[in-house]
Coordinates of C-alpha atoms in Angstrom, one line a residue:
X1201 CA 45.9 44.2 49.1
X1202 CA 49.3 43.4 47.7
X1203 CA 50.8 40.0 48.7
X1204 CA 54.6 39.1 49.5
X1205 CA 54.4 36.6 46.7
X1206 CA 52.7 36.6 43.2
X1207 CA 49.1 35.5 43.2
X1208 CA 49.9 34.0 39.9
X1209 CA 52.6 31.8 41.3
X1210 CA 53.3 28.6 39.5
X1211 CA 51.0 25.8 41.3
X1212 CA 54.1 23.6 42.0
X1213 CA 55.5 26.4 43.6
X1214 CA 52.2 27.3 45.6
X1215 CA 52.2 23.9 46.6
X1216 CA 55.4 23.7 48.1
X1217 CA 54.9 27.1 49.7
X1218 CA 51.9 25.2 51.4
X1219 CA 53.7 22.7 52.5
X1220 CA 56.4 24.9 54.0
X1221 CA 53.7 26.8 55.8
X1222 CA 52.1 23.9 56.9
X1223 CA 55.5 22.6 58.8
X1224 CA 55.8 26.1 60.2
X1225 CA 52.4 25.8 61.8
X1226 CA 52.5 22.8 62.9
X1227 CA 55.6 23.4 64.8
X1228 CA 53.6 26.4 66.3
X1229 CA 50.7 24.5 67.2
X1230 CA 53.1 22.0 69.1
X1231 CA 54.6 24.7 71.4
X1232 CA 50.8 26.3 71.7
X1233 CA 49.7 22.8 72.7
X1234 CA 52.7 22.2 75.2
X1235 CA 51.8 25.3 76.7
X1236 CA 48.2 25.0 77.1
X1237 CA 48.5 21.2 78.4
X1238 CA 51.0 22.9 81.3
X1239 CA 48.6 25.4 81.9
X1240 CA 45.3 23.2 82.0
X1241 CA 46.5 19.7 83.0
X1242 CA 49.8 20.5 85.0
X1243 CA 51.7 18.2 82.5
X1244 CA 55.2 18.8 81.7
X1245 CA 57.2 18.2 78.6
X1246 CA 58.5 14.8 79.4
X1247 CA 54.8 13.3 80.6
X1248 CA 53.5 15.2 77.5
X1249 CA 55.0 12.4 75.3
X1250 CA 53.9 9.8 77.3
X1251 CA 50.4 10.9 77.4
X1252 CA 50.5 11.1 73.6
X1253 CA 51.8 7.7 72.9
X1254 CA 49.3 6.1 75.3
X1255 CA 46.4 8.4 76.3
X1256 CA 44.3 5.8 77.4
X1257 CA 46.3 5.2 80.5
X1258 CA 46.3 8.8 81.6
X1259 CA 43.2 10.5 83.2
X1260 CA 43.2 13.2 81.3
X1261 CA 44.6 11.5 77.9
X1262 CA 41.0 11.9 76.4
X1263 CA 41.0 15.6 76.9
X1264 CA 44.4 16.0 76.0
X1265 CA 44.0 14.2 72.4
X1266 CA 41.1 16.0 71.8
X1267 CA 42.8 19.5 72.3
X1268 CA 45.9 18.1 70.1
X1269 CA 43.7 17.1 67.1
X1270 CA 41.7 20.7 67.2
X1271 CA 45.1 22.6 67.7
X1272 CA 47.0 20.7 65.0
X1273 CA 44.3 20.5 62.7
X1274 CA 43.3 24.3 62.9
X1275 CA 46.8 25.2 63.5
X1276 CA 48.6 23.1 60.7
X1277 CA 46.1 22.7 58.4
X1278 CA 43.5 25.7 58.2
X1279 CA 46.4 28.1 59.4
X1280 CA 48.7 27.2 56.6
X1281 CA 45.9 27.6 53.9
X1282 CA 44.6 31.0 55.1
X1283 CA 48.3 32.4 55.5
X1284 CA 48.9 31.1 51.9
X1285 CA 45.6 33.2 50.7
X1286 CA 46.9 36.4 52.4
X1287 CA 50.6 36.4 51.6
X1288 CA 49.3 36.3 47.8
X1289 CA 47.5 39.3 48.5
X1290 CA 44.1 38.0 48.2
X1291 CA 41.4 38.1 51.2
X1292 CA 39.9 34.6 52.3
X1293 CA 36.8 35.2 50.7
X1294 CA 38.3 35.9 47.5
X1295 CA 40.5 32.9 47.4
X1296 CA 38.0 30.5 49.1
X1297 CA 34.6 31.7 47.9
X1298 CA 34.7 33.6 44.7
X1299 CA 31.2 33.1 44.4
X1300 CA 29.3 34.6 47.4
X1301 CA 27.0 34.6 49.0
X1302 CA 25.6 31.3 48.0
X1303 CA 21.8 30.2 49.3
X1304 CA 21.6 28.5 52.4
X1305 CA 19.7 25.5 50.4
X1306 CA 22.8 24.9 48.7
X1307 CA 24.5 24.0 52.0
X1308 CA 21.4 21.5 52.9
X1309 CA 22.1 20.2 49.6
X1310 CA 25.4 19.1 50.0
X1311 CA 24.5 17.7 53.7
X1312 CA 21.5 15.8 52.2
X1313 CA 23.6 14.5 49.8
X1314 CA 26.0 12.8 51.9
X1315 CA 23.3 11.3 54.3
X1316 CA 21.5 9.8 51.4
X1317 CA 25.0 8.2 50.2
X1318 CA 25.9 6.5 53.4
X1319 CA 23.9 3.3 52.3
X1320 CA 25.9 3.0 49.0
X1321 CA 29.0 3.8 50.5
X1322 CA 28.4 0.7 53.0
X1323 CA 28.9 -1.5 49.9
X1324 CA 32.5 0.2 49.2
X1325 CA 33.4 0.2 52.6
X1326 CA 32.8 -3.7 53.0
X1327 CA 34.6 -4.2 49.4
X1328 CA 37.9 -2.1 50.7
X1329 CA 38.0 -3.5 53.8
X1330 CA 38.1 -7.2 52.6
X1331 CA 40.7 -6.3 50.0
X1332 CA 43.8 -8.5 50.0
X1333 CA 47.1 -7.5 47.8
X1334 CA 49.3 -9.6 45.8
X1335 CA 51.7 -11.8 47.6
X1336 CA 54.4 -9.2 46.6
X1337 CA 52.6 -6.6 48.7
X1338 CA 52.5 -9.0 51.8
X1339 CA 54.5 -7.0 54.1
X1340 CA 52.9 -3.7 52.7
X1341 CA 49.4 -5.3 53.5
X1342 CA 50.9 -6.4 57.1
X1343 CA 51.9 -2.8 57.7
X1344 CA 48.9 -1.2 56.3
X1345 CA 46.4 -3.6 58.7
X1346 CA 48.5 -2.7 61.6
X1347 CA 48.0 1.1 60.8
X1348 CA 44.4 0.4 60.4
X1349 CA 44.0 -1.0 63.7
X1350 CA 46.1 1.6 65.5
X1351 CA 43.6 4.3 64.0
X1352 CA 40.6 2.3 64.8
X1353 CA 42.1 1.9 68.2
X1354 CA 42.4 5.5 68.7
X1355 CA 39.0 6.5 66.9
X1356 CA 37.4 4.1 69.4
X1357 CA 38.8 6.0 72.4
X1358 CA 38.1 9.3 71.1
X1359 CA 34.5 8.5 70.6
X1360 CA 33.8 7.1 74.0
X1361 CA 31.0 9.5 74.8
X1362 CA 29.9 8.6 78.1
X1363 CA 28.2 11.9 78.5
X1364 CA 26.5 14.4 76.7
X1365 CA 29.5 17.1 77.2
X1366 CA 31.8 14.4 75.5
X1367 CA 29.5 14.2 72.5
X1368 CA 29.6 18.4 72.2
X1369 CA 33.6 18.1 72.1
X1370 CA 33.5 15.2 70.0
X1371 CA 31.2 17.3 67.4
X1372 CA 33.6 20.3 67.7
X1373 CA 36.7 18.6 67.3
X1374 CA 36.0 15.5 64.9
X1375 CA 33.2 17.2 62.8
X1376 CA 33.4 21.0 62.8
X1377 CA 37.2 21.3 62.8
X1378 CA 38.2 18.8 60.3
X1379 CA 35.4 20.0 58.0
X1380 CA 36.9 23.5 57.8
X1381 CA 40.7 22.5 58.2
X1382 CA 40.5 19.9 55.4
X1383 CA 38.3 21.7 53.1
X1384 CA 40.6 24.8 53.3
X1385 CA 43.6 22.7 52.2
X1386 CA 42.3 20.1 50.0
X1387 CA 39.7 21.8 48.2
X1388 CA 40.2 25.6 48.7
X1389 CA 44.1 25.1 48.0
X1390 CA 45.3 21.8 46.5
X1391 CA 42.3 21.5 44.2
X1392 CA 42.5 25.0 43.0
X1393 CA 46.1 24.9 42.4
X1394 CA 45.8 21.4 40.3
X1395 CA 43.1 22.9 38.5
X1396 CA 45.5 25.8 37.2
X1397 CA 48.2 23.1 36.8
X1398 CA 46.3 20.7 34.5
X1399 CA 43.6 23.1 33.3
X1400 CA 41.0 20.7 34.2
X1401 CA 38.9 20.7 37.3
X1402 CA 37.9 17.1 36.7
X1403 CA 41.7 16.1 37.2
X1404 CA 42.0 18.4 39.8
X1405 CA 39.1 17.1 41.5
X1406 CA 40.2 13.4 41.5
X1407 CA 43.8 14.0 42.3
X1408 CA 42.7 16.1 45.2
X1409 CA 40.5 13.0 46.2
X1410 CA 43.3 10.7 46.1
X1411 CA 45.8 12.6 48.0
X1412 CA 43.0 13.6 50.6
X1413 CA 42.2 9.7 50.8
X1414 CA 46.0 8.8 51.2
X1415 CA 46.8 11.1 53.8
X1416 CA 44.8 9.7 56.2
X1417 CA 47.1 6.5 56.2
X1418 CA 44.2 4.1 56.4
X1419 CA 44.4 2.1 53.2
X1420 CA 41.5 -0.4 54.1
X1421 CA 39.2 2.7 53.9
X1422 CA 41.0 4.2 51.0
X1423 CA 38.0 3.9 48.4
X1424 CA 35.4 5.2 50.3
X1425 CA 37.2 8.2 51.7
X1426 CA 38.4 9.0 47.9
X1427 CA 34.9 9.0 46.6
X1428 CA 33.6 11.4 49.5
X1429 CA 36.6 13.3 48.6
X1430 CA 35.7 13.4 44.7
X1431 CA 31.9 14.1 45.6
X1432 CA 33.4 17.1 48.0
X1433 CA 35.5 18.4 45.1
X1434 CA 32.7 18.7 42.5
X1435 CA 30.6 20.4 45.1
X1436 CA 33.3 23.0 45.4
X1437 CA 33.9 23.1 41.7
X1438 CA 30.4 23.5 41.2
X1439 CA 29.2 25.9 43.6
X1440 CA 32.5 28.0 43.9
X1441 CA 32.3 28.3 47.6
X1442 CA 33.9 26.3 50.1
X1443 CA 31.1 26.5 52.7
X1444 CA 29.1 24.0 50.4
X1445 CA 31.7 21.1 50.7
X1446 CA 32.5 22.3 54.5
X1447 CA 28.6 21.6 55.3
X1448 CA 28.6 18.4 53.5
X1449 CA 32.2 17.1 55.5
X1450 CA 30.7 18.1 58.6
X1451 CA 27.3 16.3 58.1
X1452 CA 29.6 13.1 57.0
X1453 CA 31.3 13.4 60.4
X1454 CA 28.6 14.4 62.7
X1455 CA 26.0 12.0 61.6
X1456 CA 28.4 9.2 62.3
X1457 CA 29.3 10.6 66.0
X1458 CA 25.4 11.1 66.7
X1459 CA 24.6 7.6 65.4
X1460 CA 27.7 6.1 67.7
X1461 CA 26.5 8.2 70.7
X1462 CA 22.8 6.9 70.3
X1463 CA 24.1 3.3 70.2
X1464 CA 26.2 3.9 73.3
X1465 CA 23.4 5.3 75.0
X1466 CA 21.4 2.2 73.9
X1467 CA 19.0 4.3 72.0
X1468 CA 19.1 2.2 68.8
X1469 CA 18.6 -1.3 68.2
X1470 CA 21.1 -3.5 69.5
X1471 CA 22.0 -5.1 66.5
X1472 CA 23.5 -1.7 65.2
X1473 CA 27.4 -2.2 65.3
X1474 CA 29.2 1.3 64.5
X1475 CA 32.3 -0.6 64.0
X1476 CA 31.0 -2.9 61.2
X1477 CA 32.2 -3.1 57.9
X1478 CA 29.6 -4.9 56.5
X1479 CA 27.5 -3.6 53.5
X1480 CA 23.8 -2.7 54.0
X1481 CA 21.2 -4.9 51.8
X1482 CA 21.6 -4.7 48.2
X1483 CA 18.1 -2.7 47.8
X1484 CA 19.1 -0.1 49.9
X1485 CA 22.4 0.5 48.3
X1486 CA 20.9 0.6 44.7
X1487 CA 18.0 2.9 45.8
X1488 CA 20.7 5.0 47.8
X1489 CA 23.0 5.2 44.7
X1490 CA 20.4 6.4 42.2
X1491 CA 19.2 8.9 44.7
X1492 CA 22.9 10.3 45.1
X1493 CA 23.3 10.5 41.3
X1494 CA 20.0 12.4 40.9
X1495 CA 21.1 14.7 44.0
X1496 CA 24.6 15.2 42.3
X1497 CA 22.6 16.2 38.9
X1498 CA 20.3 18.6 40.8
X1499 CA 23.4 20.0 42.4
X1500 CA 25.1 20.4 39.2
X1501 CA 22.2 22.3 37.6
X1502 CA 21.2 24.5 40.6
X1503 CA 24.8 25.6 41.3
X1504 CA 25.0 26.8 37.8
X1505 CA 22.0 28.7 37.4
X1506 CA 22.0 32.4 37.8
X1507 CA 22.9 33.7 41.3
X1508 CA 21.6 37.3 40.6
X1509 CA 20.0 39.1 37.5
X1510 CA 22.9 40.7 35.9
X1511 CA 25.6 37.8 36.9
X1512 CA 25.7 34.6 35.2
X1513 CA 27.9 31.8 36.5
X1514 CA 28.6 29.0 34.1
X1515 CA 30.7 25.9 34.3
X1516 CA 33.5 25.5 31.5
X1517 CA 36.7 23.5 31.3
X1518 CA 38.6 25.8 33.1
X1519 CA 36.2 25.5 36.1
X1520 CA 33.8 28.1 37.5
X1521 CA 33.6 31.2 35.6
X1522 CA 31.6 34.5 35.5
X1523 CA 29.8 35.9 32.5
X1524 CA 27.6 38.5 31.4
X1525 CA 27.6 41.9 33.2
X1526 CA 30.1 41.7 35.9
X1527 CA 30.2 44.4 38.8
X1528 CA 33.7 46.0 38.9
X1529 CA 34.6 44.6 41.8
X1530 CA 33.7 41.2 41.1
X1531 CA 36.2 38.0 41.2
X1532 CA 36.4 35.1 38.7
X1533 CA 37.3 31.5 39.6
X1534 CA 38.8 30.2 36.3
X1535 CA 41.4 27.6 35.8
X1536 CA 44.1 30.0 36.4
X1537 CA 42.8 30.8 40.1
X1538 CA 41.0 34.1 41.0
X1539 CA 40.8 36.8 38.5
X1540 CA 39.5 40.1 39.1
X1541 CA 36.9 41.3 36.3
X1542 CA 37.5 44.8 35.2
X1543 CA 34.5 46.9 34.6
X1544 CA 31.9 45.5 32.5
X1545 CA 34.3 43.7 30.5
X1546 CA 33.7 39.7 30.2
X1547 CA 36.7 37.6 31.5
X1548 CA 38.2 35.7 28.7
X1549 CA 38.0 32.1 28.9

């Protein structure tokens, strides 16, 4: 399929195009959201803005905020990433999952890794939450803590699961949709283009993780979220399939939501505080860190084994590459993006 723009468009131009597409998709998503809120809740344009500013005071505020979260993420993030792939003349599978199919155990490995990391991450959470900026950044610290409080209040409102139906909606909007939308943008497009730009997937993983964390505008959770982004980035770089970091991202959010729901129902111990930023005991954090490191090594080795007898995938400085006998229709994810393999000729590194 021939696209509207070259598939080898310079990474900077590709990222600028992504930003432009996101703006257009967000505008379209806003229009769709206003139509749906009017049809579903009977809310006009003027009242719509009031509800968005203070949803807790409106009887339909929770449902409207969940609808808005889902539409904006799917429309603005996922929509822009998917459109970008198509106008560059590639299918979504070619663009986001050049290595396919992948074994289901790879998805399970990514999910288990995220769960095992949680105790170790609690130490980073406490350190980052308690950090203080230098005196000359006092005004920024005040602003950042105010934004953090606003984000926590909104999260607390959205995760008030007084029924199992609310939990299911929360899992869909807060776990499934972000896992799909954010991974398509930050790993599928941003990390891919940064790899082409710098010629190093390591640089791309870290830069995309920093941007991933910064865009959430929660600076007192910046470091743990960045580390999560790094892990998701390496899972994508090593596996060559966006489904792997999607599975891990979903697990990260879903586990927290389920624990929160169980705490609200009184199923968990009364001492459990989902809003606490305190670190777990150091033996638990140490064991978690060691197991996480071991699982990362296992993932690196497993993801770089042969997927089929005639196709060998290896990891080079340019990213995931295909060597050996490549089927004519095969595609290769390299430091320059996805390249079609011609016949049995080996793609150049």
